[in-house]
PDB file of C-alpha atoms in Angstrom:
ATOM      1  CA  MET A   1       8.588 -14.006  19.250  1.00 35.00           C
ATOM      2  CA  LYS A   2      10.945 -15.471  16.684  1.00 39.00           C
ATOM      3  CA  ALA A   3      14.455 -14.156  16.309  1.00 36.00           C
ATOM      4  CA  VAL A   4      15.106 -11.087  14.175  1.00 38.00           C
ATOM      5  CA  CYS A   5      18.254 -11.390  12.047  1.00 40.00           C
ATOM      6  CA  ALA A   6      20.070  -8.669  10.117  1.00 35.00           C
ATOM      7  CA  VAL A   7      23.460  -7.990   8.575  1.00 31.00           C
ATOM      8  CA  ALA A   8      24.900  -5.105   6.583  1.00 29.00           C
ATOM      9  CA  LEU A   9      22.606  -3.780   3.863  1.00 30.00           C
ATOM     10  CA  SER A  10      25.074  -4.893   1.181  1.00 29.00           C
ATOM     11  CA  ALA A  11      24.384  -8.505   2.129  1.00 31.00           C
ATOM     12  CA  VAL A  12      21.257 -10.575   2.553  1.00 40.00           C
ATOM     13  CA  ALA A  13      19.205  -9.794   5.643  1.00 47.00           C
ATOM     14  CA  CYS A  14      15.970 -11.207   6.956  1.00 53.00           C
ATOM     15  CA  LEU A  15      13.229 -10.385   9.398  1.00 50.00           C
ATOM     16  CA  ALA A  16      11.287 -13.320  10.810  1.00 45.00           C
ATOM     17  CA  GLN A  17       8.869 -12.317  13.507  1.00 47.00           C
ATOM     18  CA  ALA A  18       5.472 -12.746  15.067  1.00 48.00           C
ATOM     19  CA  SER A  19       4.770  -9.020  14.660  1.00 64.00           C
ATOM     20  CA  GLN A  20       7.101  -6.213  13.606  1.00 78.00           C
ATOM     21  CA  LEU A  21       6.275  -2.523  13.273  1.00 75.00           C
ATOM     22  CA  TYR A  22       7.751  -1.508   9.934  1.00 75.00           C
ATOM     23  CA  ASP A  23       7.370   2.194  10.512  1.00 69.00           C
ATOM     24  CA  GLY A  24       9.366   5.428  10.679  1.00 67.00           C
ATOM     25  CA  PHE A  25       9.841   5.504   6.891  1.00 72.00           C
ATOM     26  CA  PRO A  26      13.643   5.773   6.721  1.00 67.00           C
ATOM     27  CA  HIS A  27      15.642   5.014   3.589  1.00 67.00           C
ATOM     28  CA  PRO A  28      16.992   2.438   2.791  1.00 75.00           C
ATOM     29  CA  LYS A  29      14.167   0.595   4.551  1.00 84.00           C
ATOM     30  CA  TRP A  30      11.782   1.952   1.929  1.00 88.00           C
ATOM     31  CA  THR A  31      12.043   2.792  -1.788  1.00 87.00           C
ATOM     32  CA  THR A  32      10.245   5.916  -3.011  1.00 88.00           C
ATOM     33  CA  ARG A  33       8.309   6.335  -6.262  1.00 86.00           C
ATOM     34  CA  VAL A  34       6.658   9.719  -6.880  1.00 89.00           C
ATOM     35  CA  SER A  35       4.978  11.265  -9.937  1.00 89.00           C
ATOM     36  CA  PRO A  36       5.183  15.019 -10.702  1.00 89.00           C
ATOM     37  CA  ALA A  37       2.687  17.143  -8.719  1.00 90.00           C
ATOM     38  CA  VAL A  38       2.337  14.398  -6.097  1.00 93.00           C
ATOM     39  CA  HIS A  39       4.019  15.377  -2.830  1.00 95.00           C
ATOM     40  CA  VAL A  40       5.285  12.581  -0.542  1.00 93.00           C
ATOM     41  CA  PHE A  41       6.741  13.448   2.859  1.00 92.00           C
ATOM     42  CA  GLU A  42       6.763  12.448   6.510  1.00 91.00           C
ATOM     43  CA  HIS A  43       4.783  14.636   8.891  1.00 89.00           C
ATOM     44  CA  ALA A  44       4.065  14.033  12.575  1.00 88.00           C
ATOM     45  CA  GLY A  45       5.229  10.426  12.274  1.00 87.00           C
ATOM     46  CA  ARG A  46       2.928   9.692   9.345  1.00 93.00           C
ATOM     47  CA  LEU A  47       3.690   9.217   5.670  1.00 94.00           C
ATOM     48  CA  ARG A  48       1.775  11.868   3.701  1.00 96.00           C
ATOM     49  CA  MET A  49       0.882  11.617   0.010  1.00 96.00           C
ATOM     50  CA  ASP A  50      -0.772  14.761  -1.314  1.00 97.00           C
ATOM     51  CA  PHE A  51      -2.117  15.433  -4.806  1.00 96.00           C
ATOM     52  CA  HIS A  52      -2.071  18.895  -6.386  1.00 95.00           C
ATOM     53  CA  LYS A  53      -5.360  19.705  -8.090  1.00 92.00           C
ATOM     54  CA  ALA A  54      -3.575  20.151 -11.435  1.00 89.00           C
ATOM     55  CA  VAL A  55      -1.771  16.786 -11.441  1.00 90.00           C
ATOM     56  CA  LYS A  56      -2.007  15.083 -14.827  1.00 86.00           C
ATOM     57  CA  GLY A  57      -0.999  11.845 -16.503  1.00 85.00           C
ATOM     58  CA  ASP A  58      -2.509   8.558 -17.538  1.00 86.00           C
ATOM     59  CA  VAL A  59      -1.453   7.166 -14.161  1.00 87.00           C
ATOM     60  CA  PHE A  60       0.151   9.082 -11.289  1.00 91.00           C
ATOM     61  CA  SER A  61       1.046   8.060  -7.764  1.00 91.00           C
ATOM     62  CA  GLY A  62       3.050   8.404  -4.613  1.00 92.00           C
ATOM     63  CA  SER A  63       4.481   5.191  -3.170  1.00 91.00           C
ATOM     64  CA  TYR A  64       6.777   3.782  -0.525  1.00 91.00           C
ATOM     65  CA  PHE A  65       7.732   0.128  -1.076  1.00 91.00           C
ATOM     66  CA  SER A  66       9.694  -2.058   1.318  1.00 91.00           C
ATOM     67  CA  THR A  67      13.197  -2.874   0.166  1.00 89.00           C
ATOM     68  CA  CYS A  68      12.776  -6.305   1.727  1.00 91.00           C
ATOM     69  CA  ARG A  69      10.590  -8.930   0.080  1.00 93.00           C
ATOM     70  CA  LEU A  70       7.972 -11.057   1.805  1.00 94.00           C
ATOM     71  CA  THR A  71       8.421 -14.770   1.179  1.00 94.00           C
ATOM     72  CA  GLY A  72       5.991 -17.621   1.720  1.00 95.00           C
ATOM     73  CA  ASP A  73       2.942 -16.914   3.872  1.00 96.00           C
ATOM     74  CA  PHE A  74       2.565 -13.456   5.409  1.00 96.00           C
ATOM     75  CA  ASP A  75       0.161 -11.011   7.029  1.00 96.00           C
ATOM     76  CA  VAL A  76       0.714  -7.247   6.605  1.00 96.00           C
ATOM     77  CA  THR A  77      -1.363  -4.304   7.826  1.00 96.00           C
ATOM     78  CA  ALA A  78      -1.305  -0.502   7.701  1.00 96.00           C
ATOM     79  CA  ASP A  79      -3.419   2.400   8.917  1.00 97.00           C
ATOM     80  CA  PHE A  80      -4.714   5.004   6.472  1.00 98.00           C
ATOM     81  CA  ILE A  81      -5.848   8.553   7.175  1.00 98.00           C
ATOM     82  CA  LEU A  82      -7.716  10.846   4.768  1.00 98.00           C
ATOM     83  CA  PRO A  83      -7.237  14.412   6.100  1.00 96.00           C
ATOM     84  CA  ALA A  84      -8.548  15.997   2.877  1.00 97.00           C
ATOM     85  CA  PHE A  85     -10.537  13.641   0.675  1.00 97.00           C
ATOM     86  CA  PRO A  86     -13.315  15.543  -1.138  1.00 96.00           C
ATOM     87  CA  ALA A  87     -16.128  13.599  -2.773  1.00 96.00           C
ATOM     88  CA  GLY A  88     -15.311  12.496  -6.288  1.00 95.00           C
ATOM     89  CA  ASN A  89     -11.567  13.193  -6.070  1.00 96.00           C
ATOM     90  CA  GLY A  90     -10.785   9.872  -7.776  1.00 95.00           C
ATOM     91  CA  VAL A  91      -7.774   8.904  -5.627  1.00 96.00           C
ATOM     92  CA  ARG A  92      -7.142   5.332  -4.494  1.00 95.00           C
ATOM     93  CA  VAL A  93      -5.262   4.632  -1.244  1.00 97.00           C
ATOM     94  CA  GLY A  94      -3.933   1.138  -0.821  1.00 96.00           C
ATOM     95  CA  LEU A  95      -1.768  -1.418   0.883  1.00 96.00           C
ATOM     96  CA  MET A  96      -0.099  -2.917  -2.185  1.00 94.00           C
ATOM     97  CA  LEU A  97       1.993  -5.976  -2.984  1.00 94.00           C
ATOM     98  CA  ASN A  98       4.378  -5.715  -5.919  1.00 91.00           C
ATOM     99  CA  THR A  99       7.026  -7.930  -7.483  1.00 88.00           C
ATOM    100  CA  SER A 100       9.119  -4.799  -8.151  1.00 83.00           C
ATOM    101  CA  PRO A 101       9.957  -1.984  -5.690  1.00 75.00           C
ATOM    102  CA  ARG A 102      10.238   0.541  -8.534  1.00 67.00           C
ATOM    103  CA  ASN A 103       6.666   0.643  -9.825  1.00 55.00           C
ATOM    104  CA  GLY A 104       4.462   2.961  -7.816  1.00 50.00           C
ATOM    105  CA  VAL A 105       1.259   1.696  -9.364  1.00 52.00           C
ATOM    106  CA  GLY A 106       2.620  -1.616 -10.554  1.00 45.00           C
ATOM    107  CA  PHE A 107       1.520  -1.556 -14.192  1.00 52.00           C
ATOM    108  CA  ASP A 108       4.929  -2.911 -15.265  1.00 57.00           C
ATOM    109  CA  SER A 109       4.939  -5.776 -12.803  1.00 66.00           C
ATOM    110  CA  SER A 110       2.653  -8.170 -10.937  1.00 82.00           C
ATOM    111  CA  TRP A 111       0.705  -6.439  -8.174  1.00 87.00           C
ATOM    112  CA  ALA A 112      -2.304  -6.577  -5.879  1.00 92.00           C
ATOM    113  CA  ALA A 113      -3.872  -4.022  -3.522  1.00 94.00           C
ATOM    114  CA  MET A 114      -6.385  -3.691  -0.713  1.00 97.00           C
ATOM    115  CA  GLU A 115      -7.632  -0.123  -0.889  1.00 96.00           C
ATOM    116  CA  VAL A 116     -10.033   2.633   0.030  1.00 97.00           C
ATOM    117  CA  LEU A 117     -11.017   4.707  -2.977  1.00 96.00           C
ATOM    118  CA  SER A 118     -13.018   7.688  -4.141  1.00 96.00           C
ATOM    119  CA  GLN A 119     -15.625   6.547  -6.659  1.00 93.00           C
ATOM    120  CA  THR A 120     -17.095   8.447  -9.610  1.00 88.00           C
ATOM    121  CA  ASP A 121     -20.524   8.572  -7.923  1.00 92.00           C
ATOM    122  CA  GLY A 122     -19.061  10.672  -5.097  1.00 94.00           C
ATOM    123  CA  THR A 123     -18.902   7.914  -2.500  1.00 96.00           C
ATOM    124  CA  THR A 124     -15.867   6.389  -0.802  1.00 97.00           C
ATOM    125  CA  ALA A 125     -15.537   2.614  -0.660  1.00 97.00           C
ATOM    126  CA  TYR A 126     -13.318  -0.264   0.384  1.00 97.00           C
ATOM    127  CA  GLY A 127     -12.262  -2.660  -2.360  1.00 95.00           C
ATOM    128  CA  ALA A 128      -9.703  -5.299  -3.301  1.00 94.00           C
ATOM    129  CA  ASP A 129      -7.829  -5.268  -6.602  1.00 92.00           C
ATOM    130  CA  PHE A 130      -5.800  -8.429  -7.134  1.00 90.00           C
ATOM    131  CA  SER A 131      -3.926  -9.910 -10.091  1.00 78.00           C
ATOM    132  CA  ASN A 132      -3.398  -6.642 -12.020  1.00 74.00           C
ATOM    133  CA  TYR A 133      -7.160  -5.999 -12.224  1.00 69.00           C
ATOM    134  CA  GLY A 134      -7.714  -9.693 -12.898  1.00 73.00           C
ATOM    135  CA  ALA A 135      -9.701 -10.183  -9.676  1.00 79.00           C
ATOM    136  CA  VAL A 136     -11.694  -7.275  -8.265  1.00 85.00           C
ATOM    137  CA  GLY A 137     -13.849  -7.529  -5.143  1.00 85.00           C
ATOM    138  CA  ALA A 138     -17.223  -5.899  -4.582  1.00 85.00           C
ATOM    139  CA  MET A 139     -16.999  -2.329  -3.279  1.00 93.00           C
ATOM    140  CA  THR A 140     -18.254  -1.566   0.238  1.00 95.00           C
ATOM    141  CA  THR A 141     -19.301   2.062   0.736  1.00 96.00           C
ATOM    142  CA  THR A 142     -17.824   3.718   3.820  1.00 96.00           C
ATOM    143  CA  GLY A 143     -17.735   7.036   5.613  1.00 95.00           C
ATOM    144  CA  ASP A 144     -14.419   6.214   7.315  1.00 96.00           C
ATOM    145  CA  TRP A 145     -11.804   8.945   7.082  1.00 96.00           C
ATOM    146  CA  GLN A 146      -9.328   6.700   8.820  1.00 97.00           C
ATOM    147  CA  GLY A 147      -9.034   2.949   9.167  1.00 98.00           C
ATOM    148  CA  LYS A 148      -6.912  -0.146   8.630  1.00 98.00           C
ATOM    149  CA  LEU A 149      -6.085  -2.287   5.609  1.00 98.00           C
ATOM    150  CA  ARG A 150      -4.730  -5.831   5.624  1.00 98.00           C
ATOM    151  CA  VAL A 151      -3.430  -8.354   3.075  1.00 97.00           C
ATOM    152  CA  VAL A 152      -2.741 -12.015   3.891  1.00 97.00           C
ATOM    153  CA  ARG A 153      -1.118 -14.671   1.725  1.00 96.00           C
ATOM    154  CA  SER A 154      -1.711 -18.188   2.968  1.00 96.00           C
ATOM    155  CA  GLY A 155      -0.726 -21.103   0.771  1.00 92.00           C
ATOM    156  CA  GLY A 156      -2.275 -20.495  -2.627  1.00 91.00           C
ATOM    157  CA  ARG A 157      -4.791 -17.915  -1.404  1.00 94.00           C
ATOM    158  CA  LEU A 158      -4.676 -14.147  -1.080  1.00 96.00           C
ATOM    159  CA  THR A 159      -7.166 -12.248   1.100  1.00 96.00           C
ATOM    160  CA  GLY A 160      -7.748  -8.521   1.522  1.00 97.00           C
ATOM    161  CA  TYR A 161      -9.419  -7.081   4.615  1.00 98.00           C
ATOM    162  CA  TYR A 162     -10.590  -3.734   5.996  1.00 98.00           C
ATOM    163  CA  TRP A 163     -11.164  -2.953   9.677  1.00 98.00           C
ATOM    164  CA  ASP A 164     -14.741  -2.554  10.995  1.00 97.00           C
ATOM    165  CA  ALA A 165     -14.284  -0.199  13.941  1.00 95.00           C
ATOM    166  CA  VAL A 166     -17.909  -0.548  15.078  1.00 94.00           C
ATOM    167  CA  HIS A 167     -17.637  -4.312  15.545  1.00 95.00           C
ATOM    168  CA  ALA A 168     -13.874  -4.296  16.210  1.00 96.00           C
ATOM    169  CA  SER A 169     -13.206  -6.970  13.611  1.00 98.00           C
ATOM    170  CA  TRP A 170     -11.624  -7.530  10.209  1.00 98.00           C
ATOM    171  CA  VAL A 171     -13.953  -7.862   7.224  1.00 97.00           C
ATOM    172  CA  SER A 172     -12.871  -9.840   4.168  1.00 96.00           C
ATOM    173  CA  ALA A 173     -13.213  -7.900   0.920  1.00 96.00           C
ATOM    174  CA  LEU A 174     -11.898 -10.598  -1.440  1.00 95.00           C
ATOM    175  CA  THR A 175     -10.270 -14.023  -1.281  1.00 95.00           C
ATOM    176  CA  THR A 176      -8.859 -15.488  -4.459  1.00 94.00           C
ATOM    177  CA  ALA A 177      -6.010 -17.568  -5.775  1.00 93.00           C
ATOM    178  CA  THR A 178      -2.856 -15.623  -5.007  1.00 90.00           C
ATOM    179  CA  TYR A 179      -1.616 -13.630  -7.992  1.00 89.00           C
ATOM    180  CA  THR A 180       1.954 -14.835  -7.401  1.00 90.00           C
ATOM    181  CA  THR A 181       3.828 -17.186  -5.094  1.00 90.00           C
ATOM    182  CA  ALA A 182       7.030 -15.222  -5.705  1.00 92.00           C
ATOM    183  CA  PRO A 183       8.572 -12.927  -3.065  1.00 94.00           C
ATOM    184  CA  VAL A 184       6.855  -9.522  -3.052  1.00 93.00           C
ATOM    185  CA  HIS A 185       7.533  -6.041  -1.746  1.00 93.00           C
ATOM    186  CA  PHE A 186       4.703  -4.464   0.237  1.00 93.00           C
ATOM    187  CA  GLY A 187       3.908  -0.824  -0.261  1.00 92.00           C
ATOM    188  CA  LEU A 188       1.907   2.174   0.878  1.00 95.00           C
ATOM    189  CA  THR A 189       0.485   3.757  -2.247  1.00 94.00           C
ATOM    190  CA  ALA A 190      -1.929   6.504  -3.302  1.00 95.00           C
ATOM    191  CA  TRP A 191      -2.691   6.785  -7.006  1.00 93.00           C
ATOM    192  CA  SER A 192      -5.174   7.888  -9.636  1.00 93.00           C
ATOM    193  CA  HIS A 193      -5.730   8.190 -13.378  1.00 90.00           C
ATOM    194  CA  GLU A 194      -6.346  11.347 -15.389  1.00 88.00           C
ATOM    195  CA  SER A 195      -9.663   9.923 -16.592  1.00 89.00           C
ATOM    196  CA  TYR A 196     -10.885   9.560 -12.964  1.00 90.00           C
ATOM    197  CA  PHE A 197      -9.072  12.292 -11.037  1.00 94.00           C
ATOM    198  CA  GLY A 198     -11.465  15.050  -9.946  1.00 93.00           C
ATOM    199  CA  GLY A 199      -8.973  17.915 -10.127  1.00 93.00           C
ATOM    200  CA  MET A 200      -9.177  18.560  -6.381  1.00 94.00           C
ATOM    201  CA  LYS A 201      -6.444  19.004  -3.809  1.00 96.00           C
ATOM    202  CA  THR A 202      -6.333  15.702  -1.955  1.00 97.00           C
ATOM    203  CA  ARG A 203      -4.382  14.715   1.146  1.00 97.00           C
ATOM    204  CA  THR A 204      -3.794  11.126   2.237  1.00 98.00           C
ATOM    205  CA  ALA A 205      -1.580   9.490   4.841  1.00 97.00           C
ATOM    206  CA  PHE A 206      -0.360   6.151   6.197  1.00 97.00           C
ATOM    207  CA  ASP A 207       0.843   5.055   9.620  1.00 95.00           C
ATOM    208  CA  ASN A 208       1.708   1.924  11.600  1.00 93.00           C
ATOM    209  CA  ALA A 209       2.801  -0.290   8.717  1.00 93.00           C
ATOM    210  CA  ARG A 210       3.255  -3.697  10.297  1.00 92.00           C
ATOM    211  CA  ILE A 211       4.403  -7.174   9.331  1.00 93.00           C
ATOM    212  CA  GLU A 212       2.078  -9.183  11.552  1.00 93.00           C
ATOM    213  CA  SER A 213       3.668 -12.467  10.485  1.00 93.00           C
ATOM    214  CA  GLY A 214       6.009 -13.699   7.792  1.00 92.00           C
ATOM    215  CA  THR A 215       9.594 -13.439   6.642  1.00 91.00           C
ATOM    216  CA  CYS A 216      10.871 -10.362   4.816  1.00 91.00           C
ATOM    217  CA  VAL A 217      14.211 -10.837   3.050  1.00 90.00           C
ATOM    218  CA  LEU A 218      16.520  -8.051   1.925  1.00 84.00           C
ATOM    219  CA  GLY A 219      18.613  -8.885  -1.127  1.00 70.00           C
ATOM    220  CA  GLY A 220      18.300 -10.952  -4.269  1.00 60.00           C
ATOM    221  CA  ASP A 221      16.327  -8.309  -6.176  1.00 59.00           C
ATOM    222  CA  GLU A 222      18.229  -6.346  -8.793  1.00 46.00           C
ATOM    223  CA  GLY A 223      15.648  -3.574  -8.549  1.00 43.00           C
ATOM    224  CA  ASP A 224      16.863  -2.685  -5.058  1.00 38.00           C
ATOM    225  CA  GLU A 225      20.217  -1.541  -6.403  1.00 34.00           C
ATOM    226  CA  ASP A 226      18.998   1.088  -8.849  1.00 30.00           C
ATOM    227  CA  SER A 227      15.746   2.158  -7.274  1.00 30.00           C
ATOM    228  CA  PRO A 228      15.471   5.808  -6.217  1.00 27.00           C
ATOM    229  CA  LYS A 229      16.620   6.284  -2.631  1.00 25.00           C
TER     230      LYS A 229
END
């Protein structure tokens, strides 16, 4: 395992490792972004993101983004759990990359996400959404109420994966030219849109966020200083 280096949070810090559990959800390790009527909290060691049935807005979300930024090649994973995910609820649950830690959905910045989502036909599916909707992978219908998501940047390519528990292997959902070579924050995000939300109480959760490989640098991003803590 490579060395892990860190200094005071007011200075630059880095994490370079073969695999590092980035869990526990303490501030200032994470930056929070939450819309009204979306409840984000830690429960039983998991990060919960719950949607009230009356939540409204063009876009609404609950998000935790890393205050450090991944540089160069990296491999990040996270578990998702869907304790209350009724058919047709319209919520998307994703492992997201974002150039800014302050945008829960990322519409004001460059972003990409590997996700599990509730579709309008009542099914749940895995999908990849890269390059601000510029590259969208084919949806794969699933009955999983828990699973794993993964995003890998290697050179000029970005790949999203979901875990196939039956065959104990990762399945590629989309590989495309990476949407950015810049440093990115990685986030745990649940979001929806008023035009798709089903008006149902929905509960989602994340656990075991992990930097499998790569370097995550703290500092050098003005957004870290004024983001909500």
